[in-house]
Tab-separated table of C-alpha atoms in Angstrom:
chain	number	residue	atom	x	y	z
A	8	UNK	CA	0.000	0.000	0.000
A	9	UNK	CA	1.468	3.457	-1.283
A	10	UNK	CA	1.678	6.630	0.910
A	11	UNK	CA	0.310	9.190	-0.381
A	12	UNK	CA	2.392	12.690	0.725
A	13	UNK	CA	0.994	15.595	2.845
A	14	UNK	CA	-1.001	18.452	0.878
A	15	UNK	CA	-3.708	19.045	-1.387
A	16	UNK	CA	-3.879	17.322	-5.070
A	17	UNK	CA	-4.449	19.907	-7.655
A	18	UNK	CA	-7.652	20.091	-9.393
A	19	UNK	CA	-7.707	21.775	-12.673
A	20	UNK	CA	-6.516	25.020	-13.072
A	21	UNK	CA	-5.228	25.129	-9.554
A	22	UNK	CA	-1.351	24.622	-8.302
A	23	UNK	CA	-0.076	22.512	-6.263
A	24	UNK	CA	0.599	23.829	-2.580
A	25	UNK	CA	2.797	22.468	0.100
A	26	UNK	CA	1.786	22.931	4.052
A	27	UNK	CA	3.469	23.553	6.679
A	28	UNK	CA	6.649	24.398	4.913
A	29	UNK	CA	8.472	27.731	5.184
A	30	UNK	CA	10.202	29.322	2.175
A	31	UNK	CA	13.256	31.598	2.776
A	32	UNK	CA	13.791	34.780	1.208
A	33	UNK	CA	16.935	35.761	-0.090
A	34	UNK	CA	19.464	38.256	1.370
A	35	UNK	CA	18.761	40.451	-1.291
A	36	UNK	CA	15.249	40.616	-0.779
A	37	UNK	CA	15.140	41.023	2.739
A	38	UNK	CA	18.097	43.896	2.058
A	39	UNK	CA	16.276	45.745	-0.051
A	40	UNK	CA	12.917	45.574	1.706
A	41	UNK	CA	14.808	46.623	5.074
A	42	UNK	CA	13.655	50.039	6.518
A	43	UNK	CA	15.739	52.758	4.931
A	44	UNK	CA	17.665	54.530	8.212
A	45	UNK	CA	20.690	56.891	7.093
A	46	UNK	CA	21.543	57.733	10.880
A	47	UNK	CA	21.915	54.099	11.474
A	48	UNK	CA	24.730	53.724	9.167
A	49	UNK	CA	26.070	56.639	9.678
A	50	UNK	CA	26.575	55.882	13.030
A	51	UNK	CA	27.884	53.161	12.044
A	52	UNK	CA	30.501	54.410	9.474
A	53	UNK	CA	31.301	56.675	12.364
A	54	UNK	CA	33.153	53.952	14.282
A	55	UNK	CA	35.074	52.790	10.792
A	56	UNK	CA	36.429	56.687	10.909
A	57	UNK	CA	37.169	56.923	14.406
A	58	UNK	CA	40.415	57.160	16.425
A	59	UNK	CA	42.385	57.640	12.669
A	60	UNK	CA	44.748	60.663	13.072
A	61	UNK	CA	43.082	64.012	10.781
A	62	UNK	CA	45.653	63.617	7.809
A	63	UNK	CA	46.166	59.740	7.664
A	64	UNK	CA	45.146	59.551	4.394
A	65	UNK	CA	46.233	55.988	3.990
A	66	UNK	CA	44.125	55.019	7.135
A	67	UNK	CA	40.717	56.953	5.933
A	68	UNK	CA	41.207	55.034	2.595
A	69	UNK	CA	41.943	51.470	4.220
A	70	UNK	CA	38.892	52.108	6.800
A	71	UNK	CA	36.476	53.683	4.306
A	72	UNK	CA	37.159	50.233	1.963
A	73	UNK	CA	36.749	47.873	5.156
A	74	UNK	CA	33.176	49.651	5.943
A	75	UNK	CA	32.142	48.740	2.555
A	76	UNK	CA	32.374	44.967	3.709
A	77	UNK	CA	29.891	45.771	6.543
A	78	UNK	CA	27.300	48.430	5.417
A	79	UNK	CA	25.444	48.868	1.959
A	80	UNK	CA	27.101	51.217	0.247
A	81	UNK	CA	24.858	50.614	-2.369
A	82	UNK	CA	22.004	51.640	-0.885
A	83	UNK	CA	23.381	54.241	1.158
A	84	UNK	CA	25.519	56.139	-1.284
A	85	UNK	CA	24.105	59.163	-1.060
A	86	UNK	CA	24.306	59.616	3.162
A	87	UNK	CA	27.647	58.208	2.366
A	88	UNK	CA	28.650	61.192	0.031
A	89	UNK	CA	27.130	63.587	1.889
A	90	UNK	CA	28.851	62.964	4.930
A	91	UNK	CA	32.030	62.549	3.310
A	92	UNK	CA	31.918	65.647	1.400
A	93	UNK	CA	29.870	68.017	3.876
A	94	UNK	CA	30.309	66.048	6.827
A	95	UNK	CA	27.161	65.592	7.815
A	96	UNK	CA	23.641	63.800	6.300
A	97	UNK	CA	21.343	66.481	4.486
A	98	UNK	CA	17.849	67.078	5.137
A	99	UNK	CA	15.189	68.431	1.995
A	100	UNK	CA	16.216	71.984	2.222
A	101	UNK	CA	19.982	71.712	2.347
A	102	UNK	CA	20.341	71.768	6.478
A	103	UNK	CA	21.872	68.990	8.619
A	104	UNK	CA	19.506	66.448	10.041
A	105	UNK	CA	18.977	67.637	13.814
A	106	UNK	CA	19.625	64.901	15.498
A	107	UNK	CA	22.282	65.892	17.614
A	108	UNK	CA	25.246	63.843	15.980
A	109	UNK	CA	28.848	65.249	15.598
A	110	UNK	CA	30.468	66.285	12.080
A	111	UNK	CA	31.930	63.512	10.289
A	112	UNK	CA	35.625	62.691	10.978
A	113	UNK	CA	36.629	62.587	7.297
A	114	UNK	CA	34.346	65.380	5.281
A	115	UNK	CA	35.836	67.651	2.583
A	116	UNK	CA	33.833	70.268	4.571
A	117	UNK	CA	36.653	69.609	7.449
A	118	UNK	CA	39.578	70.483	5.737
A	119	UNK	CA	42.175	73.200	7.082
A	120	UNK	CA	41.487	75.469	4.057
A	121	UNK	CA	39.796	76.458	0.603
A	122	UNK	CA	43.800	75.634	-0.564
A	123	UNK	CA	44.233	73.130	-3.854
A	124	UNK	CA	46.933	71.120	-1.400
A	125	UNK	CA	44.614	70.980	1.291
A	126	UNK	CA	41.185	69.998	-0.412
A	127	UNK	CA	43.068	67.418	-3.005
A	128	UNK	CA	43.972	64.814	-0.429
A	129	UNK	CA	40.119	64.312	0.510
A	130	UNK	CA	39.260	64.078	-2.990
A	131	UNK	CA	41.992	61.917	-3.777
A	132	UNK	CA	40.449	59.306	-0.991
A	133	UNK	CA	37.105	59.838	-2.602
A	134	UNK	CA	39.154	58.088	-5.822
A	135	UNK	CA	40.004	55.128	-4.274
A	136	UNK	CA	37.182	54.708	-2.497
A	137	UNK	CA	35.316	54.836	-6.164
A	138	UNK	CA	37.659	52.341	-7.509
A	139	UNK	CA	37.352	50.237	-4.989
A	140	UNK	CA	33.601	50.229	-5.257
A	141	UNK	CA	32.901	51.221	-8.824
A	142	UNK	CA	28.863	51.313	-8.308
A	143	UNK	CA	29.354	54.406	-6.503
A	144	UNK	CA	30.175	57.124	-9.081
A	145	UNK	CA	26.942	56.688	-10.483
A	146	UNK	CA	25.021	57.700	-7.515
A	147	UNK	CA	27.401	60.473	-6.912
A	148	UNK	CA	27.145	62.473	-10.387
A	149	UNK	CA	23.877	62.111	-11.167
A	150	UNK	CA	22.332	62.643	-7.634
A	151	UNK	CA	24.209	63.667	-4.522
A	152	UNK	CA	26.706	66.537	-5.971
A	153	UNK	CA	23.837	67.499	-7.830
A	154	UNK	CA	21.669	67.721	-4.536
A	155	UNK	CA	24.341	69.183	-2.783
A	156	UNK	CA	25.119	72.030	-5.128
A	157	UNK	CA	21.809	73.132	-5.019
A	158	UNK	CA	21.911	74.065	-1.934
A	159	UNK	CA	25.190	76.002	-2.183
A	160	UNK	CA	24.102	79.376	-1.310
A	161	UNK	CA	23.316	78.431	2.104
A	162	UNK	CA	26.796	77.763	2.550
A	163	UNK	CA	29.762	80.428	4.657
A	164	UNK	CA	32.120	81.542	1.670
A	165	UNK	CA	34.873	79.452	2.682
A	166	UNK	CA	32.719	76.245	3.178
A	167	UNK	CA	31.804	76.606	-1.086
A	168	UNK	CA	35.115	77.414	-1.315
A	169	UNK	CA	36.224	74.507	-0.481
A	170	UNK	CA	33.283	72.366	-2.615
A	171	UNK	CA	34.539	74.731	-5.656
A	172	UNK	CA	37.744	73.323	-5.681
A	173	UNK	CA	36.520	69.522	-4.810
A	174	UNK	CA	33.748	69.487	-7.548
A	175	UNK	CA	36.906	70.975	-10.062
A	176	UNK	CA	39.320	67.734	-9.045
A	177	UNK	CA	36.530	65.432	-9.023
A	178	UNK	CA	35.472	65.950	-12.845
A	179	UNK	CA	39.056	66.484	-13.490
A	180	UNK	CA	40.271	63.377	-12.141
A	181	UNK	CA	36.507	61.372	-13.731
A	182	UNK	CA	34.559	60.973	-10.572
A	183	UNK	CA	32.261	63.127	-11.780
A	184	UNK	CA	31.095	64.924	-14.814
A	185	UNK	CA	31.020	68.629	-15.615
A	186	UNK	CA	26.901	67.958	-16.378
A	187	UNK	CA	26.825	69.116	-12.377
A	188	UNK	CA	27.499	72.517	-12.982
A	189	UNK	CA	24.698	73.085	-15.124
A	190	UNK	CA	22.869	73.009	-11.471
A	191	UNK	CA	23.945	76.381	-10.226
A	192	UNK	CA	22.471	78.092	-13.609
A	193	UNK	CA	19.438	77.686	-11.221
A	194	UNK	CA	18.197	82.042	-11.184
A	195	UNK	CA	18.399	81.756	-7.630
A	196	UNK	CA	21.836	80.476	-7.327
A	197	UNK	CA	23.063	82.488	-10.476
A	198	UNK	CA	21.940	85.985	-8.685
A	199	UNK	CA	24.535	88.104	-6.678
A	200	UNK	CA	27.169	87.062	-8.791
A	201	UNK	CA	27.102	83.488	-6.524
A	202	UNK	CA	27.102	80.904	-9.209
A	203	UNK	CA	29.749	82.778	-11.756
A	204	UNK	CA	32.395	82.877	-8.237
A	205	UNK	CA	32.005	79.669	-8.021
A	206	UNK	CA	32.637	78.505	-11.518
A	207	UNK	CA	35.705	80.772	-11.552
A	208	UNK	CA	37.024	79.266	-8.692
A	209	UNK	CA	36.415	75.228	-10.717
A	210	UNK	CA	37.912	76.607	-14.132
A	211	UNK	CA	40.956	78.304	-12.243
A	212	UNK	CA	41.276	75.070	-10.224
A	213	UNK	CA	41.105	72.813	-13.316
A	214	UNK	CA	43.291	74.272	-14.959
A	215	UNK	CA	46.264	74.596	-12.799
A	216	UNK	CA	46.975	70.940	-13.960
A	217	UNK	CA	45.093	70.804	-17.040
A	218	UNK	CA	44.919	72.801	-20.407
A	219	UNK	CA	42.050	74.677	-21.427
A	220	UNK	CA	41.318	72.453	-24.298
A	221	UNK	CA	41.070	69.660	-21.635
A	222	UNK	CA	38.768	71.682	-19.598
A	223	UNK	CA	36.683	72.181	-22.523
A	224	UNK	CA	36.109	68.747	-23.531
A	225	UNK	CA	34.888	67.790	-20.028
A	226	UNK	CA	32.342	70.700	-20.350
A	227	UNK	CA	30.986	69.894	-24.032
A	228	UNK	CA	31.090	66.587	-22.938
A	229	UNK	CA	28.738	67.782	-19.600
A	230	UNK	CA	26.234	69.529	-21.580
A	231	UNK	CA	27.287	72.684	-20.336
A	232	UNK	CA	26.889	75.162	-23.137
A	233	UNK	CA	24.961	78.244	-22.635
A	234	UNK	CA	27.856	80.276	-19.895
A	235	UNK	CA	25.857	83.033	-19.850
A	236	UNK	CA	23.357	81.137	-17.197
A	237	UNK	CA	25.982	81.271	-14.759
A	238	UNK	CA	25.251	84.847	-14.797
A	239	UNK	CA	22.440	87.429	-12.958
A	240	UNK	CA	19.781	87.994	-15.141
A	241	UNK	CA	20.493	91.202	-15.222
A	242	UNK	CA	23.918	91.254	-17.097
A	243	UNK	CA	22.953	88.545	-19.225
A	244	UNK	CA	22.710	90.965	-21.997
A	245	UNK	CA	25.452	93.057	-21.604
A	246	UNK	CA	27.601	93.133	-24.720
A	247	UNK	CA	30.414	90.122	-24.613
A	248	UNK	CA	30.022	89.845	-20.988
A	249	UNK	CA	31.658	86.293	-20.517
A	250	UNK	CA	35.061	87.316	-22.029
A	251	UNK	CA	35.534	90.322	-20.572
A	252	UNK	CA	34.344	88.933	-17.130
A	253	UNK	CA	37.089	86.113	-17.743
A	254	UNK	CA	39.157	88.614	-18.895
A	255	UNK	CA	38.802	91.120	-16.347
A	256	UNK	CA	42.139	91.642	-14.079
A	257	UNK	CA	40.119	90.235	-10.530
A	258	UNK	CA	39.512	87.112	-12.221
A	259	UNK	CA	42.493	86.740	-14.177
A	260	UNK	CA	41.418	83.692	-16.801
A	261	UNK	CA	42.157	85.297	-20.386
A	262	UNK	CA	42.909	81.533	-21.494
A	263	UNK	CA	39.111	81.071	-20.515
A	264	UNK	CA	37.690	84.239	-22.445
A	265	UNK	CA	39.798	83.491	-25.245
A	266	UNK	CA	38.083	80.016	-25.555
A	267	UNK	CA	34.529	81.402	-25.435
A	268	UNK	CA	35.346	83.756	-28.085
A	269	UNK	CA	36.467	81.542	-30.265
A	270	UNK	CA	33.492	79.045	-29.539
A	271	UNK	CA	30.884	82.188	-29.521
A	272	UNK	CA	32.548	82.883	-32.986
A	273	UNK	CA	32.524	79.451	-34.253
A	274	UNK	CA	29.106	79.002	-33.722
A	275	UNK	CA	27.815	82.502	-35.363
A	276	UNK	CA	29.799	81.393	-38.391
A	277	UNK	CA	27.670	78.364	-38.824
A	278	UNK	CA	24.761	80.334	-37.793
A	279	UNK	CA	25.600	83.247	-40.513
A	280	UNK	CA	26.100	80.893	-43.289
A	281	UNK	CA	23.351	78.271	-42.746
A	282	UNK	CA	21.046	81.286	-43.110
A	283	UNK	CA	22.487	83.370	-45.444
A	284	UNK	CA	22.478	80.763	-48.191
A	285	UNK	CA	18.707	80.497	-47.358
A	286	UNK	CA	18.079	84.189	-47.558
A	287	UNK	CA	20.253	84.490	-50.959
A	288	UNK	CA	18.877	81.971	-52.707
A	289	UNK	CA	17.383	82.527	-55.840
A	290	UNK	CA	13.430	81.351	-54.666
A	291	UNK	CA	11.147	83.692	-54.879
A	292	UNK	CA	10.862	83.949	-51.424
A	293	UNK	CA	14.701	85.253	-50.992
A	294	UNK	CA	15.053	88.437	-48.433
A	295	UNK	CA	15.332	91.861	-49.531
A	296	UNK	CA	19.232	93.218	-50.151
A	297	UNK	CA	18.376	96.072	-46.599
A	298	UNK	CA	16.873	93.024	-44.636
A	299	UNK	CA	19.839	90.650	-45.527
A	300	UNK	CA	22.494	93.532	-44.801
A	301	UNK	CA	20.937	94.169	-41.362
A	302	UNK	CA	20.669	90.175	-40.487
A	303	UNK	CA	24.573	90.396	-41.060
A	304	UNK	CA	25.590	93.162	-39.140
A	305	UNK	CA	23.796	91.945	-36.321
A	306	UNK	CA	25.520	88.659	-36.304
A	307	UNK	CA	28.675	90.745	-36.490
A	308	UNK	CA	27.987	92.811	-33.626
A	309	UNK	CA	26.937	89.335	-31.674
A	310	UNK	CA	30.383	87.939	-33.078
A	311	UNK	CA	32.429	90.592	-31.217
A	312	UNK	CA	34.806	91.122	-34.611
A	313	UNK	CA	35.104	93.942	-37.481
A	314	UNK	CA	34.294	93.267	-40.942
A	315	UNK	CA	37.832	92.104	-41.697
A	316	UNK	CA	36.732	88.950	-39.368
A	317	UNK	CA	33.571	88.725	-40.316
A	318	UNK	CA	33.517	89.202	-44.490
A	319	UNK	CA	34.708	84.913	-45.030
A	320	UNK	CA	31.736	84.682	-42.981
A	321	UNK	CA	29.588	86.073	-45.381
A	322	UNK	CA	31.537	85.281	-48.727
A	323	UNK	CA	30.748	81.164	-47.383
A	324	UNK	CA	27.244	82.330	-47.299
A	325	UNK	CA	26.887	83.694	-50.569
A	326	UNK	CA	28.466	80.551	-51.687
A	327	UNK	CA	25.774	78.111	-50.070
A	328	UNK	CA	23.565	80.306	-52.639
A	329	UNK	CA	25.139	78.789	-56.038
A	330	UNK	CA	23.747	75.613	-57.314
A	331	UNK	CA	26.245	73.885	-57.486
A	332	UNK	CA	24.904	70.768	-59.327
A	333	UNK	CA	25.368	72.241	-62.533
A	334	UNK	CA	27.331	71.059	-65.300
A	335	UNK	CA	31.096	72.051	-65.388
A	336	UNK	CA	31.351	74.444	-68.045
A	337	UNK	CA	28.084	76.421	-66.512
A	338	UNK	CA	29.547	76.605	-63.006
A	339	UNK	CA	31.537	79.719	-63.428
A	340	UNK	CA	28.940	81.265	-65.147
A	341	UNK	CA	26.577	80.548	-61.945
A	342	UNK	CA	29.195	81.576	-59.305
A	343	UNK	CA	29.346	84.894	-61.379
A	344	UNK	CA	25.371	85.339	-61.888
A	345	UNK	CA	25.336	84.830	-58.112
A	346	UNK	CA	28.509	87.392	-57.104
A	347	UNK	CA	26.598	90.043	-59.477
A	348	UNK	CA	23.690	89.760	-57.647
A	349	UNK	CA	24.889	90.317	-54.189
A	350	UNK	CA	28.002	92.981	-55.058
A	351	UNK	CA	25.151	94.842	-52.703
A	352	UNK	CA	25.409	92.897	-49.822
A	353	UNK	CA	29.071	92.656	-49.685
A	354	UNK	CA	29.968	96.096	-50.210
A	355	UNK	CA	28.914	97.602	-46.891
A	356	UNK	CA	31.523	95.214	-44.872
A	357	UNK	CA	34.452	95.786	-47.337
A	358	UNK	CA	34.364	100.093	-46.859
A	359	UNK	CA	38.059	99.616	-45.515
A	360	UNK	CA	41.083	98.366	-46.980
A	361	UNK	CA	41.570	95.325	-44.473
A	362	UNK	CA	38.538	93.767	-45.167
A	363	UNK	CA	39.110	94.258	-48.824
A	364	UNK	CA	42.154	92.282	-48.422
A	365	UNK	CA	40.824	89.513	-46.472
A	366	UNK	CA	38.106	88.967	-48.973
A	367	UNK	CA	40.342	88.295	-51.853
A	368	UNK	CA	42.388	85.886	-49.562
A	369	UNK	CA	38.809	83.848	-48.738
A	370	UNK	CA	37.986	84.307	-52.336
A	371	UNK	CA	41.899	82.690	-52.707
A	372	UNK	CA	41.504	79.507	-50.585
A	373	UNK	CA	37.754	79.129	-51.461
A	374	UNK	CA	39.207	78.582	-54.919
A	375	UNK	CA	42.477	76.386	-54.075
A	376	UNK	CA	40.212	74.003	-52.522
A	377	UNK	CA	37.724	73.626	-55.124
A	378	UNK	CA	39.539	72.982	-58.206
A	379	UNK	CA	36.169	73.211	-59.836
A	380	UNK	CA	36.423	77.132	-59.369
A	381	UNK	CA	40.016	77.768	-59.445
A	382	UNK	CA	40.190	78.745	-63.171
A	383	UNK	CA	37.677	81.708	-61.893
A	384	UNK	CA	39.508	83.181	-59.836
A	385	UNK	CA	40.667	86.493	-61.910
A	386	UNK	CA	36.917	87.074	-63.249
A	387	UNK	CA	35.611	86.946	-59.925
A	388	UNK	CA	38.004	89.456	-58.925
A	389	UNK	CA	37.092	91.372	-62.029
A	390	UNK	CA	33.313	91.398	-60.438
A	391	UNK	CA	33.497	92.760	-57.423
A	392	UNK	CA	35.793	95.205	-58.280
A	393	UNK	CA	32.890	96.646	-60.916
A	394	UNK	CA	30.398	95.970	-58.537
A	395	UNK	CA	32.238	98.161	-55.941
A	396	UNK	CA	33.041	95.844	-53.308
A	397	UNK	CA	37.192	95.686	-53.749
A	398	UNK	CA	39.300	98.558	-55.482
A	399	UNK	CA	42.344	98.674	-57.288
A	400	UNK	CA	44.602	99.134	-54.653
A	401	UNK	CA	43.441	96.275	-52.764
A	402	UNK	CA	43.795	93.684	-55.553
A	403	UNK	CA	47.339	95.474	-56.358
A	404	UNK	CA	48.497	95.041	-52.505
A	405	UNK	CA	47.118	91.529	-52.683
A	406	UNK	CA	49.303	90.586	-55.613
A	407	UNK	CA	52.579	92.675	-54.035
A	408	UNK	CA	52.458	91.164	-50.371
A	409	UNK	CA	49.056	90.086	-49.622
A	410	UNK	CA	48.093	86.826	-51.289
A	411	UNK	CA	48.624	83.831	-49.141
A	412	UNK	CA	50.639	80.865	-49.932
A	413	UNK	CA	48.221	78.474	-50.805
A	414	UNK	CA	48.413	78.256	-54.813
A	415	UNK	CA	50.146	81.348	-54.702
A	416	UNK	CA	51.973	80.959	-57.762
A	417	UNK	CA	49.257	79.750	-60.101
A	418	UNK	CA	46.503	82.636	-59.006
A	419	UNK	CA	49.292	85.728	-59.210
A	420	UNK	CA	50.384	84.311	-62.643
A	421	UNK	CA	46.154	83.971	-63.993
A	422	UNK	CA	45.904	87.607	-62.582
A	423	UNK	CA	48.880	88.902	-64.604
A	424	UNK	CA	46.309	90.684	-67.187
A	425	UNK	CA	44.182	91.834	-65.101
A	426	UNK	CA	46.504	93.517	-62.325
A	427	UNK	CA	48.455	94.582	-65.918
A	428	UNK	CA	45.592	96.785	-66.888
A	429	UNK	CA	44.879	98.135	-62.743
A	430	UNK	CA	48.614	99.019	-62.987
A	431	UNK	CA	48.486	100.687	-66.349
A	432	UNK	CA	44.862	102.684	-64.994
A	433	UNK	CA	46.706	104.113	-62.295
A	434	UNK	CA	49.663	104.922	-64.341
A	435	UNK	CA	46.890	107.439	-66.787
A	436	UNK	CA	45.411	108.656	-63.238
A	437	UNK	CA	48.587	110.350	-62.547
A	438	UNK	CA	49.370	111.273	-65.600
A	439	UNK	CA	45.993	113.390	-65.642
């Protein structure tokens, strides 16, 4: 006779069921489903820190990797950052939780001064700690440093000081990114000047061991773009204020205004062409010559540069214009149709004899790169000087000392006849 086990037989649809016995859940579970208590484990993390002399780095590093064994840094790693960075745990609203507890041992907050030696050995601990346990740098770009430098205006001068020049090492060194700092171009952090002081003091720390080019990358690569939100709202639109504040002898950073003008330039160039070509082009819904010539000195005036600067701009422009899938023998003949057209909008930038100059030299490499053109070089020469744009001088200095090297040779020597008859024009001026 067979025994038949302990339970109930399943009946259709329904499963079987055992009774009496008691699944276990695992660790996991039961750690994730555990009441979330910061103050425990900080308390905790307390004794890991305690007793180690205030500059044994070595000790904070070897203790701070030990804890990990014991408490969760993983789901604590925000407490854990905040109390090793402002030495305390942070309530909603940027205070300390009241609870009566004692600033942490180790804390970036604690160090002897706002000084790159002094501030660079915490940091440095926060690096091994982060390679040690790589599942922490997450946590800490995308949500502590970011909750902690919102709150930076609640801090004494020297305290954000110090966070300045930790927040600069950390996305120098990797531990963070420089997508942080787009947090303080919060209006109410950016007002009184607070938010600009403190990105001075992260570029001029960054780039005591770094180039600017370095420092650049890590902010293009951050997201941070738009500078001028660092700034009060009020001198947002004062004319090139983010050079000359860079500039400007307190702040002493010309490597950094340099950079931004060049950027600022850069991306008005693109700008400039991308929407001159569209306001050239030979639709029927092309702007007037006024409208065009006013687009073009505003995007001068927004470039920061005088014509000389600013005229390849607008010569690449014109070029978008020409259609350019023509067939070979007709493409002069449309380059020309186009240059005729808009002798207008080119001559109000080319009134001196600089930016005369530097429009034959555009005209030069436009046409050394695009063999296509380069036999048109003298006739388009021949076009804007009878449509007013360059005089005779101009194209004569440009063939004396002016021209650049590129193809230098081969455009002088296509010239010949017509800087022959220029020559031989001013020759019967004087005569007269």
């Amino acid at each position: 006779m067979s025994s038949t086990p302990t339970g109930t037989a399943p009946t259709g649809n329904t499963k079987p069921a055992l009774t009496g016995a008691k699944i276990k859940q695992r660790k996991g579970v039961v750690k994730s489903q555990a009441k979330f208590e910061p103050e425990v484990f900080r308390d905790a993390l307390y004794k890991h820190l305690e007793g180690i002399s205030p500059e044994d780095w070595d000790a904070f590093a070897t203790a701070l990797d030990k804890a990990g064994n014991t408490l969760e840094y993983r789901k604590y790693a925000d407490p854990l950052f905040e109390i090793l960075i402002v030495g305390g745990i942070l309530a909603p609203g940027g205070a300390f939780v009241d609870d009566g507890a004692p600033p942490s041992p180790f804390s970036i907050a604690g160090a002897k001064s706002d000084k790159l030696e002094d501030v660079k050995p915490f940091v440095d601990v926060l690096e091994k700690l982060i390679r040690r346990y790589k599942f922490l740098q997450r946590p800490l770009e995308e949500s502590t440093l970011n909750g902690i430098l919102q709150y930076v205006n609640r801090y004494e001068v020297e305290q954000r000081n110090k966070l300045a020049v930790a927040t600069a090492l950390m996305i120098q060194q990797g531990l963070a990114s420089a997508s942080v700092l787009s947090t303080l171009q919060k209006d109410h952090l950016a007002k009184d000047d607070l938010a600009i002081s403190f990105i001075d003091l992260v570029f001029r720390t960054y780039l005591v061991d770094q180039t600017m080019d370095h420092l650049a990358s890590s902010l293009r690569k951050g997201g941070v773009r738009n500078w001028l939100l660092f700034f009060p709202q009020t001198k947002r639109d004062q004319p090139n204020i983010v050079a000359s504040h860079f500039r400007s002898a307190e702040v002493g950073l010309p490597q950094v205004a340099e950079y931004w003008q060049k950027r600022q330039q850069k991306d008005i160039r693109d700008q400039t062409v991308a929407r001159l070509g569209e306001m050239v082009s030979s639709d029927e819904d092309a702007a007037s010559i006024p409208e065009v010539v006013e687009f073009l000195q505003a995007q001068m005036k927004s470039a920061g540069v005088g014509p000389e600067d600013f005229v390849p701009f607008i010569w690449e422009g014109l070029m978008k214009a020409v259609d350019w899938s023509v067939r070979q023998d007709q493409l002069e003949g449309a380059v020309l149709k186009e240059l005729k057209k808009d002798c207008p909008i080119l001559e109000p930038f080319c009134s001196s004899a600089r930016a005369q100059i530097s429009l034959i030299n555009s005209i030069q490499l436009f046409c050394y790169a695009d063999t296509r053109v380069i036999k048109s070089f003298p006739k388009i020469l021949q076009t804007l000087y009878n449509g007013d744009v360059i005089s005779d001088d101009a194209i004569l200095y440009w063939a004396q000392k002016g021209a650049k090297a590129q193809g230098k040779a081969h455009f002088l020597k296509a010239c010949e006849p017509l800087i022959r008859f220029l020559q031989e024009d001013d020759d019967d001026e004087d005569e007269e």
